[in-house]
Amino acid sequence: MRKRIAVLKGDGIGPEIVGEALKVLEAVAVAYGHHFAYQDLDIGGCAIDKTGVPLPRETIDGCLAADSTLLGAVGGPKWDSVPGDRRPEKGLLGIRSAMGLFANLRPAKLFPQLAAASPLRADIVARGIDFLVVRELIGGVYFGEHKTETINSERVATDVMPYAEHEIERILRVGFETAKKRRSRMTVVDKANVLDTSRLWRAVAARMAAEYPDVALNYLYVDNASMQLVRDPAQFDVIVTENMFGDILSDEASMITGSIGMIPSASLGAGTRGLYEPIHGSAPDIAGKDLANPVGTILSAAMMLKYSFGLTKESEAIEAAVNSVLEQGLRTGDMMSEGCTLVGCRAMGDAICAAIG
Ligand code: NAD
């Protein structure tokens, strides 16, 4: 298979962690006979330094022309005083919207070797944590009308939460299709006892369920879901939910699995093209010191292989390599524990490449 990958290293630890992910992609290419071509493009602070804007046109065009995009992280103290509309983070929101990415996939998977890093009780963790939150990314209350007006001498604020049927259908389809590739269970999280939008989500889900007879579908209210995530996370496979509920639940989900440096994400649109990035930021405190954990970015590359290129076997080979390296006791500083071997960003990447080879 031949694929073109746009590479947005960004700022801070971005170049280091993306560098390791590219090494791993090359190890996969060699092992499985694929050819990946990479194009480096600027985003965030480094783009501001070169061009004056966080998202140059060339970057948008490059991402739209590529088969998929791998991103490190953006931002840092150097650009903290830049005016709001030109801040590095604007580049991130801009590229998501330019690529029409409406679905955010964030896996919550606990590697058993890191069980002690989870804040949950050992008996809960022992049942396993391996689920995926599919969050609607460009609709709902974050994108509805916001206004503050004065009525009867007091301020009244209003935020509108609109969802059209086609927006619901396309995100639910991502959920159903993803569930099919996993353990075929899907939970729609909503607030259907109160919200019209949630009732419409349920109606659309019920209609679409006929197309996916092999996927077991259930519904949970968001308050119950947030409780179930810490009570018994093993019950979940794929959770699909609207923008704001997904924002909150995906942070809860990532916390229960331990280190922020381990967690990948994918943002997907209508086609197979996506944007893949770790969930953490540019970690300026450890940038350039070979201290960063590259695993979140490496697992983001694994998600790219699976969701954009359909290379499930290769994606699983990366996950297995990460597992084997953790089994060997190798740890970066953020996930270090007694009896393990402390390694840097590069050595971690090398070990994962060796495990693939
Ligand atoms: P951060 O995620 O960069 O760092 C939080 C803490 O986690 C730091 O102590 C950092 O050293 C550590 N950490 C993060 N990733 C790590 C990794 N891979 N390995 C080891 N340790 C890791 O969050 P922050 O400090 O709030 O933000 C720093 C900058 O990143 C800010 O400019 C912020 O705006 C930006 N940011 C960018 C993104 C993104 O690009 N998606 C997301 C969040 C924050």
mmCIF file of N, CA and C in Angstrom, residues 102 136-141 143-144 160-173 196-205 207-208 241-243:
data_model
loop_
_atom_site.group_PDB
_atom_site.id
_atom_site.type_symbol
_atom_site.label_atom_id
_atom_site.label_comp_id
_atom_site.label_asym_id
_atom_site.label_seq_id
_atom_site.Cartn_x
_atom_site.Cartn_y
_atom_site.Cartn_z
ATOM 1 N N PHE A 102 -15.736 15.782 12.028
ATOM 2 C CA PHE A 102 -16.879 15.904 12.943
ATOM 3 C C PHE A 102 -16.885 14.828 14.027
ATOM 4 N N GLU A 136 -19.125 13.777 19.109
ATOM 5 C CA GLU A 136 -19.471 14.676 18.006
ATOM 6 C C GLU A 136 -18.681 15.976 18.227
ATOM 7 N N LEU A 137 -18.027 16.487 17.168
ATOM 8 C CA LEU A 137 -17.009 17.513 17.384
ATOM 9 C C LEU A 137 -17.375 18.906 16.871
ATOM 10 N N ILE A 138 -18.324 19.014 15.945
ATOM 11 C CA ILE A 138 -18.529 20.352 15.362
ATOM 12 C C ILE A 138 -19.999 20.786 15.381
ATOM 13 N N GLY A 139 -20.774 20.250 16.338
ATOM 14 C CA GLY A 139 -22.178 20.663 16.450
ATOM 15 C C GLY A 139 -22.554 20.856 17.921
ATOM 16 N N GLY A 140 -23.861 20.948 18.177
ATOM 17 C CA GLY A 140 -24.345 21.044 19.553
ATOM 18 C C GLY A 140 -24.125 22.412 20.173
ATOM 19 N N VAL A 141 -24.127 22.416 21.489
ATOM 20 C CA VAL A 141 -24.172 23.684 22.228
ATOM 21 C C VAL A 141 -22.906 24.531 22.030
ATOM 22 N N PHE A 143 -21.514 25.086 19.291
ATOM 23 C CA PHE A 143 -21.609 25.771 17.997
ATOM 24 C C PHE A 143 -22.968 26.445 17.788
ATOM 25 N N GLY A 144 -23.884 26.320 18.766
ATOM 26 C CA GLY A 144 -25.176 26.986 18.659
ATOM 27 C C GLY A 144 -25.050 28.463 19.015
ATOM 28 N N VAL A 160 -27.603 27.882 22.843
ATOM 29 C CA VAL A 160 -28.541 27.006 22.137
ATOM 30 C C VAL A 160 -27.822 25.724 21.697
ATOM 31 N N MET A 161 -28.526 24.594 21.832
ATOM 32 C CA MET A 161 -27.930 23.294 21.485
ATOM 33 C C MET A 161 -28.673 22.672 20.302
ATOM 34 N N PRO A 162 -28.308 23.054 19.086
ATOM 35 C CA PRO A 162 -29.027 22.501 17.930
ATOM 36 C C PRO A 162 -28.362 21.226 17.396
ATOM 37 N N TYR A 163 -29.158 20.289 16.955
ATOM 38 C CA TYR A 163 -28.640 19.121 16.224
ATOM 39 C C TYR A 163 -29.590 18.767 15.093
ATOM 40 N N ALA A 164 -29.094 18.771 13.870
ATOM 41 C CA ALA A 164 -29.908 18.330 12.738
ATOM 42 C C ALA A 164 -29.737 16.821 12.587
ATOM 43 N N GLU A 165 -30.778 16.200 12.005
ATOM 44 C CA GLU A 165 -30.771 14.740 11.877
ATOM 45 C C GLU A 165 -29.523 14.219 11.164
ATOM 46 N N HIS A 166 -29.087 14.943 10.102
ATOM 47 C CA HIS A 166 -27.934 14.431 9.337
ATOM 48 C C HIS A 166 -26.649 14.472 10.180
ATOM 49 N N GLU A 167 -26.572 15.465 11.100
ATOM 50 C CA GLU A 167 -25.384 15.536 11.962
ATOM 51 C C GLU A 167 -25.358 14.358 12.935
ATOM 52 N N ILE A 168 -26.544 14.001 13.417
ATOM 53 C CA ILE A 168 -26.644 12.879 14.356
ATOM 54 C C ILE A 168 -26.336 11.570 13.632
ATOM 55 N N GLU A 169 -26.925 11.443 12.430
ATOM 56 C CA GLU A 169 -26.763 10.191 11.686
ATOM 57 C C GLU A 169 -25.296 9.924 11.360
ATOM 58 N N ARG A 170 -24.569 10.975 10.945
ATOM 59 C CA ARG A 170 -23.186 10.719 10.507
ATOM 60 C C ARG A 170 -22.285 10.327 11.680
ATOM 61 N N ILE A 171 -22.528 10.892 12.872
ATOM 62 C CA ILE A 171 -21.681 10.515 14.011
ATOM 63 C C ILE A 171 -22.083 9.127 14.535
ATOM 64 N N LEU A 172 -23.405 8.838 14.513
ATOM 65 C CA LEU A 172 -23.823 7.499 14.947
ATOM 66 C C LEU A 172 -23.268 6.434 14.009
ATOM 67 N N ARG A 173 -23.173 6.781 12.718
ATOM 68 C CA ARG A 173 -22.624 5.804 11.767
ATOM 69 C C ARG A 173 -21.170 5.479 12.108
ATOM 70 N N ASP A 196 -34.739 17.646 24.055
ATOM 71 C CA ASP A 196 -35.279 17.257 22.750
ATOM 72 C C ASP A 196 -34.196 16.707 21.833
ATOM 73 N N THR A 197 -33.003 17.365 21.882
ATOM 74 C CA THR A 197 -31.912 16.890 21.019
ATOM 75 C C THR A 197 -31.607 15.424 21.335
ATOM 76 N N SER A 198 -31.599 15.070 22.616
ATOM 77 C CA SER A 198 -31.304 13.682 22.998
ATOM 78 C C SER A 198 -32.380 12.732 22.485
ATOM 79 N N ARG A 199 -33.639 13.182 22.545
ATOM 80 C CA ARG A 199 -34.719 12.310 22.052
ATOM 81 C C ARG A 199 -34.576 12.091 20.554
ATOM 82 N N LEU A 200 -34.111 13.129 19.830
ATOM 83 C CA LEU A 200 -33.877 12.967 18.390
ATOM 84 C C LEU A 200 -32.702 12.001 18.165
ATOM 85 N N TRP A 201 -31.653 12.118 18.981
ATOM 86 C CA TRP A 201 -30.528 11.167 18.882
ATOM 87 C C TRP A 201 -31.045 9.738 19.027
ATOM 88 N N ARG A 202 -31.914 9.515 20.015
ATOM 89 C CA ARG A 202 -32.420 8.143 20.237
ATOM 90 C C ARG A 202 -33.255 7.659 19.054
ATOM 91 N N ALA A 203 -34.075 8.566 18.498
ATOM 92 C CA ALA A 203 -34.925 8.169 17.370
ATOM 93 C C ALA A 203 -34.058 7.787 16.170
ATOM 94 N N VAL A 204 -33.017 8.576 15.907
ATOM 95 C CA VAL A 204 -32.142 8.278 14.762
ATOM 96 C C VAL A 204 -31.377 6.972 15.025
ATOM 97 N N ALA A 205 -30.903 6.793 16.251
ATOM 98 C CA ALA A 205 -30.158 5.564 16.590
ATOM 99 C C ALA A 205 -31.059 4.339 16.405
ATOM 100 N N ARG A 207 -33.641 3.997 14.449
ATOM 101 C CA ARG A 207 -33.853 3.747 13.008
ATOM 102 C C ARG A 207 -32.627 3.059 12.406
ATOM 103 N N MET A 208 -31.414 3.566 12.756
ATOM 104 C CA MET A 208 -30.197 3.026 12.138
ATOM 105 C C MET A 208 -29.858 1.626 12.655
ATOM 106 N N THR A 241 -21.570 9.998 21.773
ATOM 107 C CA THR A 241 -22.280 11.061 22.465
ATOM 108 C C THR A 241 -22.054 12.419 21.813
ATOM 109 N N GLU A 242 -22.900 13.376 22.199
ATOM 110 C CA GLU A 242 -22.825 14.710 21.587
ATOM 111 C C GLU A 242 -21.614 15.483 22.134
ATOM 112 N N ASN A 243 -21.391 16.663 21.574
ATOM 113 C CA ASN A 243 -20.150 17.400 21.770
ATOM 114 C C ASN A 243 -19.797 17.665 23.243
#
